[in-house]
Tab-separated table of C-alpha atoms and ligand atoms in Angstrom:
chain	number	residue	atom	x	y	z
A	76	MET	CA	5.564	-7.503	-11.996
A	77	ASN	CA	4.809	-10.871	-13.925
A	78	PHE	CA	8.373	-10.645	-15.425
A	79	LEU	CA	9.617	-10.364	-12.063
A	80	ASN	CA	7.816	-13.245	-10.807
A	81	GLU	CA	9.069	-15.154	-13.560
A	82	VAL	CA	12.568	-14.205	-12.830
A	83	ALA	CA	12.291	-15.162	-9.344
A	84	ILE	CA	10.697	-18.681	-10.162
A	85	ARG	CA	13.587	-19.235	-12.821
A	86	HIS	CA	16.184	-18.254	-10.090
A	87	PRO	CA	15.224	-19.570	-6.935
A	88	HIS	CA	18.072	-19.014	-4.908
A	89	ALA	CA	18.784	-15.363	-5.717
A	90	ILE	CA	18.482	-13.335	-2.610
A	91	SER	CA	15.287	-11.448	-2.868
A	92	PHE	CA	14.782	-7.660	-1.810
A	93	ALA	CA	11.836	-7.636	-4.238
A	94	ALA	CA	8.463	-8.779	-2.335
A	95	GLY	CA	6.896	-6.456	0.185
A	96	ARG	CA	5.798	-9.151	2.546
A	97	PRO	CA	5.669	-9.527	6.248
A	98	ILE	CA	8.065	-12.105	8.106
A	99	ASP	CA	6.578	-15.552	7.913
A	100	GLU	CA	8.129	-16.545	11.268
A	101	HIS	CA	5.340	-14.421	12.895
A	102	PHE	CA	2.744	-16.716	11.507
A	103	ASP	CA	1.339	-19.619	13.777
A	104	ALA	CA	-1.366	-21.975	12.776
A	105	ALA	CA	-2.370	-22.105	16.499
A	106	ASP	CA	-3.013	-18.492	16.496
A	107	VAL	CA	-5.578	-18.998	13.512
A	108	HIS	CA	-7.399	-21.609	15.542
A	109	ARG	CA	-7.550	-19.566	18.615
A	110	TRP	CA	-8.498	-16.371	16.913
A	111	LEU	CA	-11.501	-18.219	15.236
A	112	ASP	CA	-12.576	-19.486	18.349
A	113	VAL	CA	-12.308	-16.248	20.013
A	114	TYR	CA	-14.555	-14.822	17.307
A	115	LEU	CA	-17.050	-17.290	17.651
A	116	LYS	CA	-17.155	-17.203	21.518
A	117	HIS	CA	-17.529	-13.308	21.349
A	118	GLU	CA	-20.120	-13.618	18.908
A	119	GLY	CA	-22.022	-16.575	20.527
A	120	ILE	CA	-22.429	-18.508	17.155
A	121	PRO	CA	-21.417	-21.790	16.086
A	122	ALA	CA	-18.652	-22.240	13.458
A	123	SER	CA	-21.275	-23.801	10.878
A	124	ALA	CA	-22.633	-20.075	10.958
A	125	LEU	CA	-19.276	-19.277	8.894
A	126	PHE	CA	-20.020	-22.094	6.219
A	127	GLN	CA	-22.355	-20.188	4.283
A	128	TYR	CA	-22.188	-17.090	2.007
A	129	GLY	CA	-22.271	-13.893	3.940
A	130	PRO	CA	-23.443	-10.369	3.888
A	131	THR	CA	-21.939	-8.386	1.073
A	132	LYS	CA	-20.683	-5.511	3.482
A	133	GLY	CA	-19.044	-8.278	5.688
A	134	ILE	CA	-19.408	-9.526	9.314
A	135	ILE	CA	-16.535	-7.563	11.194
A	136	ALA	CA	-17.577	-3.806	10.322
A	137	GLU	CA	-17.859	-3.405	14.080
A	138	PRO	CA	-14.580	-4.522	15.281
A	139	VAL	CA	-12.875	-2.916	12.286
A	140	ALA	CA	-14.463	0.408	13.313
A	141	ARG	CA	-13.412	-0.187	16.883
A	142	HIS	CA	-9.704	-0.848	15.543
A	143	LEU	CA	-10.034	2.637	13.779
A	144	ARG	CA	-10.974	4.420	16.818
A	145	ALA	CA	-8.238	2.803	19.033
A	146	ASP	CA	-5.540	2.951	16.536
A	147	GLU	CA	-6.252	5.856	14.308
A	148	GLY	CA	-8.556	8.152	15.888
A	149	ILE	CA	-10.839	7.627	13.139
A	150	GLU	CA	-14.545	7.850	14.451
A	151	ILE	CA	-16.513	6.043	12.009
A	152	ASP	CA	-20.133	4.486	11.757
A	153	PRO	CA	-19.542	0.635	10.983
A	154	ALA	CA	-22.258	1.370	8.297
A	155	ALA	CA	-19.541	3.278	6.507
A	156	VAL	CA	-17.169	0.073	6.267
A	157	LEU	CA	-17.159	-2.347	3.541
A	158	VAL	CA	-14.915	-5.354	4.187
A	159	THR	CA	-13.118	-6.641	0.971
A	160	VAL	CA	-10.778	-9.233	-0.471
A	161	GLY	CA	-7.641	-7.279	0.540
A	162	ALA	CA	-7.042	-3.641	0.065
A	163	GLN	CA	-6.632	-4.467	-3.738
A	164	GLU	CA	-10.396	-5.362	-4.229
A	165	ALA	CA	-11.199	-2.009	-2.173
A	166	ILE	CA	-9.155	0.124	-4.669
A	167	HIS	CA	-10.558	-1.771	-7.581
A	168	LEU	CA	-14.243	-1.214	-6.483
A	169	VAL	CA	-13.594	2.693	-5.697
A	170	LEU	CA	-12.059	3.132	-9.067
A	171	ARG	CA	-15.015	1.487	-10.774
A	172	ALA	CA	-17.589	3.432	-8.626
A	173	LEU	CA	-15.845	6.677	-9.468
A	174	ARG	CA	-15.900	5.893	-13.212
A	175	ARG	CA	-19.134	7.054	-14.392
A	176	ASP	CA	-18.159	7.427	-18.054
A	177	ASP	CA	-15.251	8.224	-20.206
A	178	ARG	CA	-14.859	11.880	-19.131
A	179	ASP	CA	-13.543	10.853	-15.578
A	180	ALA	CA	-9.950	10.497	-14.399
A	181	VAL	CA	-7.983	9.969	-11.414
A	182	LEU	CA	-4.560	11.414	-10.176
A	183	ALA	CA	-1.954	9.482	-8.220
A	184	VAL	CA	1.175	10.660	-6.632
A	185	ALA	CA	4.082	9.137	-8.986
A	186	PRO	CA	5.737	6.946	-8.252
A	187	THR	CA	2.838	4.923	-7.377
A	188	TYR	CA	1.538	1.579	-6.340
A	189	VAL	CA	1.162	-0.815	-9.540
A	190	GLY	CA	-1.927	-2.112	-8.139
A	191	PHE	CA	-3.535	1.178	-8.451
A	192	THR	CA	-2.445	1.949	-11.885
A	193	GLY	CA	-3.242	-1.671	-13.096
A	194	ALA	CA	-6.691	-1.557	-11.607
A	195	ALA	CA	-7.292	1.802	-13.402
A	196	LEU	CA	-5.968	0.286	-16.469
A	197	THR	CA	-8.482	-2.609	-16.387
A	198	MET	CA	-11.382	-0.089	-16.647
A	199	ASP	CA	-9.654	2.619	-19.020
A	200	LEU	CA	-9.705	4.971	-16.257
A	201	PRO	CA	-6.972	7.570	-17.166
A	202	VAL	CA	-4.443	8.251	-14.558
A	203	PHE	CA	-2.566	11.689	-14.319
A	204	ASP	CA	0.623	11.608	-12.308
A	205	VAL	CA	1.404	14.352	-9.543
A	206	ARG	CA	5.035	14.868	-8.370
A	207	ASP	CA	5.864	13.559	-4.840
A	208	GLY	CA	8.763	16.029	-3.985
A	209	ASP	CA	10.162	16.042	-0.512
A	210	ASP	CA	6.950	16.347	1.272
A	211	GLY	CA	5.407	13.408	-0.435
A	212	ILE	CA	3.111	15.251	-2.566
A	213	ASP	CA	3.926	18.492	-4.571
A	214	LEU	CA	0.921	20.493	-4.000
A	215	ASP	CA	1.438	23.133	-6.805
A	216	ASP	CA	1.831	20.364	-9.340
A	217	LEU	CA	-1.361	19.075	-7.722
A	218	ALA	CA	-3.085	22.237	-8.482
A	219	GLU	CA	-1.572	22.185	-11.948
A	220	THR	CA	-2.528	18.624	-12.831
A	221	VAL	CA	-6.245	19.425	-11.771
A	222	ARG	CA	-6.105	22.137	-14.079
A	223	ARG	CA	-4.646	20.311	-17.042
A	224	VAL	CA	-7.015	17.593	-16.653
A	225	ARG	CA	-10.134	20.013	-16.782
A	226	HIS	CA	-8.905	21.587	-19.665
A	227	LEU	CA	-8.775	18.276	-21.536
A	228	GLY	CA	-12.352	18.104	-20.854
A	229	LEU	CA	-12.186	15.566	-18.106
A	230	ARG	CA	-13.460	15.376	-14.491
A	231	PRO	CA	-10.564	14.618	-11.982
A	232	ARG	CA	-12.516	12.578	-9.446
A	233	ALA	CA	-9.861	11.718	-6.765
A	234	CYS	CA	-6.204	11.707	-5.964
A	235	TYR	CA	-4.534	8.431	-4.680
A	236	VAL	CA	-2.096	8.969	-1.857
A	237	MET	CA	-0.019	6.874	0.808
A	238	PRO	CA	0.729	9.395	3.285
A	239	ASP	CA	2.584	6.841	5.527
A	240	PHE	CA	5.683	4.981	4.090
A	241	ALA	CA	4.755	4.926	0.622
A	242	ASN	CA	5.126	1.999	-1.661
A	243	PRO	CA	7.386	2.201	-3.691
A	244	SER	CA	9.149	5.550	-2.316
A	245	GLY	CA	8.969	5.071	1.434
A	246	ARG	CA	8.376	8.439	1.891
A	247	SER	CA	5.719	10.149	4.489
A	248	MET	CA	3.805	13.348	4.605
A	249	ASP	CA	4.210	15.502	7.680
A	250	VAL	CA	1.347	16.627	9.610
A	251	PRO	CA	1.424	20.325	8.273
A	252	VAL	CA	1.455	18.877	4.420
A	253	ARG	CA	-1.687	16.566	5.378
A	254	HIS	CA	-3.718	19.591	6.444
A	255	ARG	CA	-2.872	21.450	3.318
A	256	LEU	CA	-3.469	18.681	1.121
A	257	LEU	CA	-7.115	18.385	2.664
A	258	GLU	CA	-7.517	22.135	2.143
A	259	ALA	CA	-6.619	21.453	-1.513
A	260	ALA	CA	-8.832	18.742	-1.896
A	261	ALA	CA	-11.602	20.862	-0.713
A	262	GLU	CA	-10.300	23.897	-2.923
A	263	HIS	CA	-10.294	21.623	-6.196
A	264	ASP	CA	-13.248	19.550	-5.326
A	265	LEU	CA	-11.325	16.291	-5.362
A	266	LEU	CA	-11.741	13.131	-3.227
A	267	LEU	CA	-8.687	11.628	-1.789
A	268	ILE	CA	-8.146	7.801	-1.715
A	269	GLU	CA	-5.897	7.106	1.282
A	270	ASP	CA	-4.100	3.742	1.150
A	271	ASN	CA	-2.253	2.820	4.525
A	272	PRO	CA	-1.059	-0.657	4.527
A	273	TYR	CA	2.221	0.305	6.402
A	274	GLY	CA	1.278	3.218	8.979
A	275	PHE	CA	1.977	0.763	11.952
A	276	PHE	CA	5.647	0.264	10.988
A	277	GLY	CA	7.031	3.753	11.845
A	278	PRO	CA	6.473	6.749	13.677
A	279	ARG	CA	2.910	7.552	14.309
A	280	ARG	CA	1.124	10.465	12.511
A	281	PRO	CA	-2.889	11.268	12.023
A	282	SER	CA	-4.095	9.764	9.022
A	283	LEU	CA	-5.815	11.936	6.500
A	284	LYS	CA	-9.050	10.448	7.462
A	285	ALA	CA	-8.732	11.201	11.068
A	286	LEU	CA	-8.167	14.714	9.891
A	287	ASP	CA	-11.093	14.795	7.604
A	288	HIS	CA	-14.013	16.920	8.716
A	289	ASP	CA	-15.543	16.992	5.216
A	290	ARG	CA	-15.920	13.377	4.117
A	291	ARG	CA	-13.117	14.128	1.357
A	292	VAL	CA	-11.234	10.944	2.290
A	293	ILE	CA	-11.969	7.358	1.307
A	294	TYR	CA	-9.776	5.161	3.591
A	295	VAL	CA	-8.440	1.820	2.324
A	296	GLY	CA	-6.995	-0.519	4.954
A	297	THR	CA	-5.694	-4.019	5.118
A	298	PHE	CA	-4.820	-6.769	7.424
A	299	ALA	CA	-2.177	-8.158	5.016
A	300	LYS	CA	0.743	-6.595	7.186
A	301	THR	CA	-0.539	-6.610	10.310
A	302	VAL	CA	-2.304	-10.001	10.670
A	303	LEU	CA	-2.025	-12.312	7.775
A	304	PRO	CA	-1.645	-11.641	3.946
A	305	GLY	CA	-3.227	-15.248	3.388
A	306	ALA	CA	-6.554	-14.276	4.739
A	307	ARG	CA	-6.927	-11.714	2.002
A	308	VAL	CA	-9.049	-9.351	4.326
A	309	GLY	CA	-9.238	-5.597	3.604
A	310	TYR	CA	-11.595	-2.902	3.937
A	311	VAL	CA	-12.582	0.653	2.631
A	312	VAL	CA	-14.069	3.354	4.787
A	313	ALA	CA	-16.462	5.298	2.484
A	314	ASP	CA	-18.841	7.809	4.505
A	315	GLN	CA	-19.421	9.971	1.557
A	316	ARG	CA	-23.215	10.611	0.825
A	317	VAL	CA	-24.459	9.802	-2.800
A	318	HIS	CA	-27.442	11.611	-3.945
A	319	ALA	CA	-29.324	9.662	-6.262
A	320	ALA	CA	-31.584	10.993	-9.300
A	321	ASP	CA	-34.936	9.934	-7.156
A	322	GLY	CA	-33.748	12.131	-4.254
A	323	SER	CA	-32.597	9.077	-2.130
A	324	VAL	CA	-29.511	9.394	-0.127
A	325	SER	CA	-27.059	6.500	0.564
A	326	LEU	CA	-23.549	5.931	1.787
A	327	PHE	CA	-20.762	5.434	-0.899
A	328	ALA	CA	-19.965	2.326	1.140
A	329	ASP	CA	-23.372	0.876	0.009
A	330	GLU	CA	-22.581	1.839	-3.580
A	331	LEU	CA	-19.422	-0.223	-3.321
A	332	ALA	CA	-21.188	-3.072	-1.847
A	333	LYS	CA	-23.505	-3.116	-4.903
A	334	LEU	CA	-20.416	-3.566	-7.058
A	335	LYS	CA	-18.773	-6.040	-4.846
A	336	SER	CA	-21.911	-8.212	-4.840
A	337	VAL	CA	-21.051	-8.851	-8.682
A	338	VAL	CA	-17.430	-9.160	-8.188
A	339	THR	CA	-16.515	-11.267	-5.319
A	340	VAL	CA	-20.134	-11.543	-3.664
A	341	ASN	CA	-18.758	-11.374	-0.126
A	342	THR	CA	-15.434	-11.591	1.710
A	343	SER	CA	-14.946	-15.422	2.968
A	344	PRO	CA	-16.580	-15.310	6.503
A	345	LEU	CA	-13.994	-17.664	7.799
A	346	ALA	CA	-11.150	-15.485	6.986
A	347	GLN	CA	-13.074	-12.504	8.387
A	348	ALA	CA	-13.900	-14.513	11.765
A	349	VAL	CA	-9.923	-14.957	12.033
A	350	ILE	CA	-9.093	-11.441	11.491
A	351	GLY	CA	-12.209	-10.477	13.781
A	352	GLY	CA	-10.837	-12.883	16.559
A	353	ARG	CA	-7.334	-11.292	16.194
A	354	LEU	CA	-8.988	-7.667	16.587
A	355	ILE	CA	-11.065	-8.951	19.680
A	356	GLU	CA	-8.112	-10.660	21.394
A	357	ALA	CA	-5.732	-7.345	20.624
A	358	ASP	CA	-8.569	-5.230	22.147
A	359	HIS	CA	-8.575	-3.704	18.670
A	360	ARG	CA	-5.260	-2.276	19.210
A	361	LEU	CA	-3.310	-3.659	16.256
A	362	ARG	CA	-0.422	-1.126	16.516
A	363	GLU	CA	0.375	-2.425	20.026
A	364	ALA	CA	-0.102	-5.907	18.776
A	365	ASN	CA	2.463	-5.250	16.119
A	366	ALA	CA	5.125	-3.656	18.309
A	367	GLY	CA	7.380	-6.835	17.888
A	368	PRO	CA	7.395	-6.990	13.987
A	369	ALA	CA	7.518	-3.288	13.666
A	370	ALA	CA	10.803	-3.258	15.757
A	371	GLU	CA	12.411	-6.005	13.597
A	372	TYR	CA	11.364	-4.182	10.548
A	373	ARG	CA	13.031	-0.858	11.903
A	374	ARG	CA	16.080	-2.733	12.794
A	375	ASN	CA	16.001	-4.299	9.069
A	376	LEU	CA	15.719	-0.809	7.891
A	377	ASP	CA	18.738	0.368	10.026
A	378	ARG	CA	20.920	-2.466	8.817
A	379	MET	CA	19.922	-1.874	5.225
A	380	LEU	CA	20.944	1.892	5.446
A	381	ALA	CA	24.201	1.142	7.205
A	382	GLY	CA	24.841	-1.686	4.645
A	383	LEU	CA	24.322	0.818	1.769
A	384	GLU	CA	26.558	3.437	3.476
A	385	ARG	CA	29.243	0.887	3.822
A	386	ARG	CA	29.244	-0.228	0.261
A	387	PHE	CA	28.330	2.532	-1.891
A	388	SER	CA	30.349	5.152	-0.072
A	389	GLU	CA	33.543	3.294	-1.484
A	390	PRO	CA	35.523	5.551	-3.956
A	391	ARG	CA	34.616	3.073	-6.908
A	392	PHE	CA	31.151	4.607	-6.938
A	393	GLY	CA	32.308	8.220	-6.892
A	394	GLY	CA	29.112	9.176	-4.857
A	395	ARG	CA	27.046	8.223	-7.715
A	396	VAL	CA	24.796	5.737	-5.929
A	397	THR	CA	22.286	7.532	-3.570
A	398	TRP	CA	19.136	6.218	-1.469
A	399	THR	CA	16.122	7.456	0.272
A	400	ALA	CA	16.081	7.175	3.895
A	401	PRO	CA	12.314	6.556	5.132
A	402	GLU	CA	11.235	6.562	8.658
A	403	GLY	CA	9.488	2.880	8.685
A	404	GLY	CA	7.629	0.957	6.088
A	405	PHE	CA	8.824	-1.949	3.995
A	406	PHE	CA	10.907	0.029	1.051
A	407	LEU	CA	13.408	2.385	0.064
A	408	VAL	CA	14.545	3.539	-3.378
A	409	VAL	CA	18.260	3.230	-4.701
A	410	ASP	CA	19.442	5.607	-7.657
A	411	VAL	CA	22.228	3.867	-9.397
A	412	PRO	CA	24.427	5.004	-12.417
A	413	CYS	CA	22.814	2.527	-14.894
A	414	VAL	CA	19.481	1.959	-16.520
A	415	VAL	CA	17.387	-0.546	-14.317
A	416	ASP	CA	15.217	-2.423	-16.727
A	417	ASP	CA	14.298	-6.039	-17.254
A	418	ASP	CA	17.551	-7.090	-18.994
A	419	LEU	CA	19.431	-5.753	-15.900
A	420	LEU	CA	17.134	-7.721	-13.373
A	421	GLU	CA	17.701	-10.936	-15.427
A	422	LEU	CA	21.207	-10.644	-15.243
A	423	ALA	CA	21.101	-9.693	-11.631
A	424	ALA	CA	19.299	-12.943	-10.973
A	425	ARG	CA	21.437	-15.103	-13.136
A	426	ASP	CA	24.690	-13.731	-12.743
A	427	TYR	CA	24.682	-12.179	-9.422
A	428	GLY	CA	22.022	-13.971	-7.479
A	429	VAL	CA	20.379	-10.956	-6.350
A	430	LEU	CA	16.752	-9.647	-7.026
A	431	PHE	CA	15.170	-6.092	-6.715
A	432	THR	CA	12.099	-4.370	-8.219
A	433	PRO	CA	13.037	-1.991	-11.256
A	434	MET	CA	11.328	1.569	-10.587
A	435	SER	CA	9.978	1.648	-14.044
A	436	TYR	CA	7.231	-0.870	-12.580
A	437	PHE	CA	5.853	2.155	-10.724
A	438	LEU	CA	5.695	4.615	-13.406
A	439	ARG	CA	3.232	4.980	-15.860
A	440	GLY	CA	4.301	3.910	-19.452
A	441	GLY	CA	7.051	1.735	-17.604
A	442	ARG	CA	9.804	3.788	-18.874
A	443	ALA	CA	12.905	2.376	-17.614
A	444	VAL	CA	15.001	4.584	-15.165
A	445	SER	CA	18.144	4.168	-13.099
A	446	GLN	CA	16.461	3.627	-9.859
A	447	LEU	CA	15.448	0.476	-8.031
A	448	ARG	CA	13.183	-0.374	-5.173
A	449	LEU	CA	14.588	-2.647	-2.127
A	450	SER	CA	12.318	-4.227	0.258
A	451	PHE	CA	13.916	-4.961	3.507
A	452	SER	CA	10.975	-6.338	5.614
A	453	ARG	CA	11.552	-10.075	5.335
A	454	ILE	CA	15.060	-10.593	4.836
A	455	LEU	CA	17.379	-12.384	7.492
A	456	PRO	CA	20.575	-10.330	8.488
A	457	GLU	CA	23.056	-12.531	6.862
A	458	GLU	CA	21.057	-12.720	3.621
A	459	MET	CA	20.944	-8.796	3.496
A	460	GLU	CA	24.476	-8.540	3.900
A	461	THR	CA	25.036	-11.219	1.094
A	462	GLY	CA	22.513	-9.485	-1.051
A	463	LEU	CA	24.019	-6.087	-0.797
A	464	ASP	CA	27.525	-7.327	-1.517
A	465	ARG	CA	26.110	-8.870	-4.777
A	466	LEU	CA	23.888	-5.736	-5.655
A	467	ALA	CA	27.262	-3.680	-4.975
A	468	ALA	CA	29.380	-6.093	-7.444
A	469	LEU	CA	26.426	-5.794	-10.141
A	470	VAL	CA	26.240	-1.893	-9.773
A	471	ALA	CA	30.150	-1.540	-9.995
A	472	ASP	CA	30.159	-3.892	-13.131
A	473	ARG	CA	27.370	-2.092	-15.066
A	474	GLN	CA	27.894	1.421	-14.012
A	475	LEU	CA	28.176	3.629	-16.964
A	476	PRO	CA	31.184	5.704	-17.117
B	613	LIG	C1	0.390	0.478	-1.230
B	613	LIG	C2	-0.418	-0.957	-1.102
B	613	LIG	N1	-1.794	-0.844	-1.427
B	613	LIG	C3	-2.365	-2.079	-1.385
B	613	LIG	C4	-1.836	-3.242	-1.420
B	613	LIG	C5	-2.568	-4.679	-1.427
B	613	LIG	O1	-2.911	-5.019	-0.275
B	613	LIG	P1	-3.750	-6.395	0.116
B	613	LIG	O2	-3.015	-7.436	0.121
B	613	LIG	O3	-4.705	-6.310	1.138
B	613	LIG	O4	-4.677	-6.547	-1.173
B	613	LIG	C6	-0.433	-3.407	-1.030
B	613	LIG	C7	0.172	-4.718	-0.988
B	613	LIG	O5	1.515	-4.870	-1.038
B	613	LIG	C8	0.310	-1.949	-1.359
B	613	LIG	O6	1.735	-2.047	-1.067
């Protein structure tokens, strides 16, 4: 990812299908001031109450729990919510808490989000791949991987999944698969880490956490795509019970808070108040509040699918370029008849003026494959057309015989 950022900086005029960001035009400074005021008024506190350090678990667990009930059908005690510096900190804390010693390991549906594998790498926590297949997770491979990990003398602690419009694949799990995954998790005594940044941007299905009656699911959420990425506010729902050696019982959220207290101390109260105000103003219904942006992302997705079809069905590609057709989210994956590595990325930016993310970034070991991820969330229609023309020219010139 560093290389991608460097290339983007070196070639600022390249059209980028790389970054998975929300549309900037939806941000307005006046909203931020208003949301802050809404929060302060609702809480009956002066702004100065936000100027100090705050409680480690955060100050907006209550509105977050209401939002989860309204939007996701997740019934949760606010005590099980820990507010974090984005979903990224939540992932990091969860992995750190699951790693007791070097016999612990985690599983992840591959290809997977680099922020997950990157976090695991920083703490020497091994990650084992589970195939995604057409269902979003191959449950036979999950069983087989658990068996293999145990055979190695390791403890498979959890499997990381993105059931809705996954990053990078764009794939979603249908409802029966979600039920079967929960059953498999119980059977293999595994936790599931459900990461759901894109769930509001496509057809609604129940989250795993909404279907979880067994406290199997640790749910990671973020306001980066639904409110403001710059606020850096996310959260984790961790209602699992932790039994200590002295017989005391705590919530996993409290164990995560202990770790957070020595990582980021607390999430900025000012940033939380902005998000809290947004939630209160929207009556905690962020799905509804995001209907406009969601429709725009959908239009972009349709435009991109049509644009790919128009260009890559040409005889010169011989049907060798294919792509996934997600129902929503920010990303899709294209298979191309050439190896997609950093050299190709550099060449694409320099000579063709187009940027994408090589799929190798989402595979452990970073082995180059002939796939790339395209993000369609933030790109203007004319830019998309020009960018796809450039991508088609690159693939036509570089395709292997
Ligand atoms: C799957 C996934 N999880 C987590 C994150 C990180 O979210 P945040 O910006 O809240 O840290 C992202 C960001 O793009 C993501 O795609």
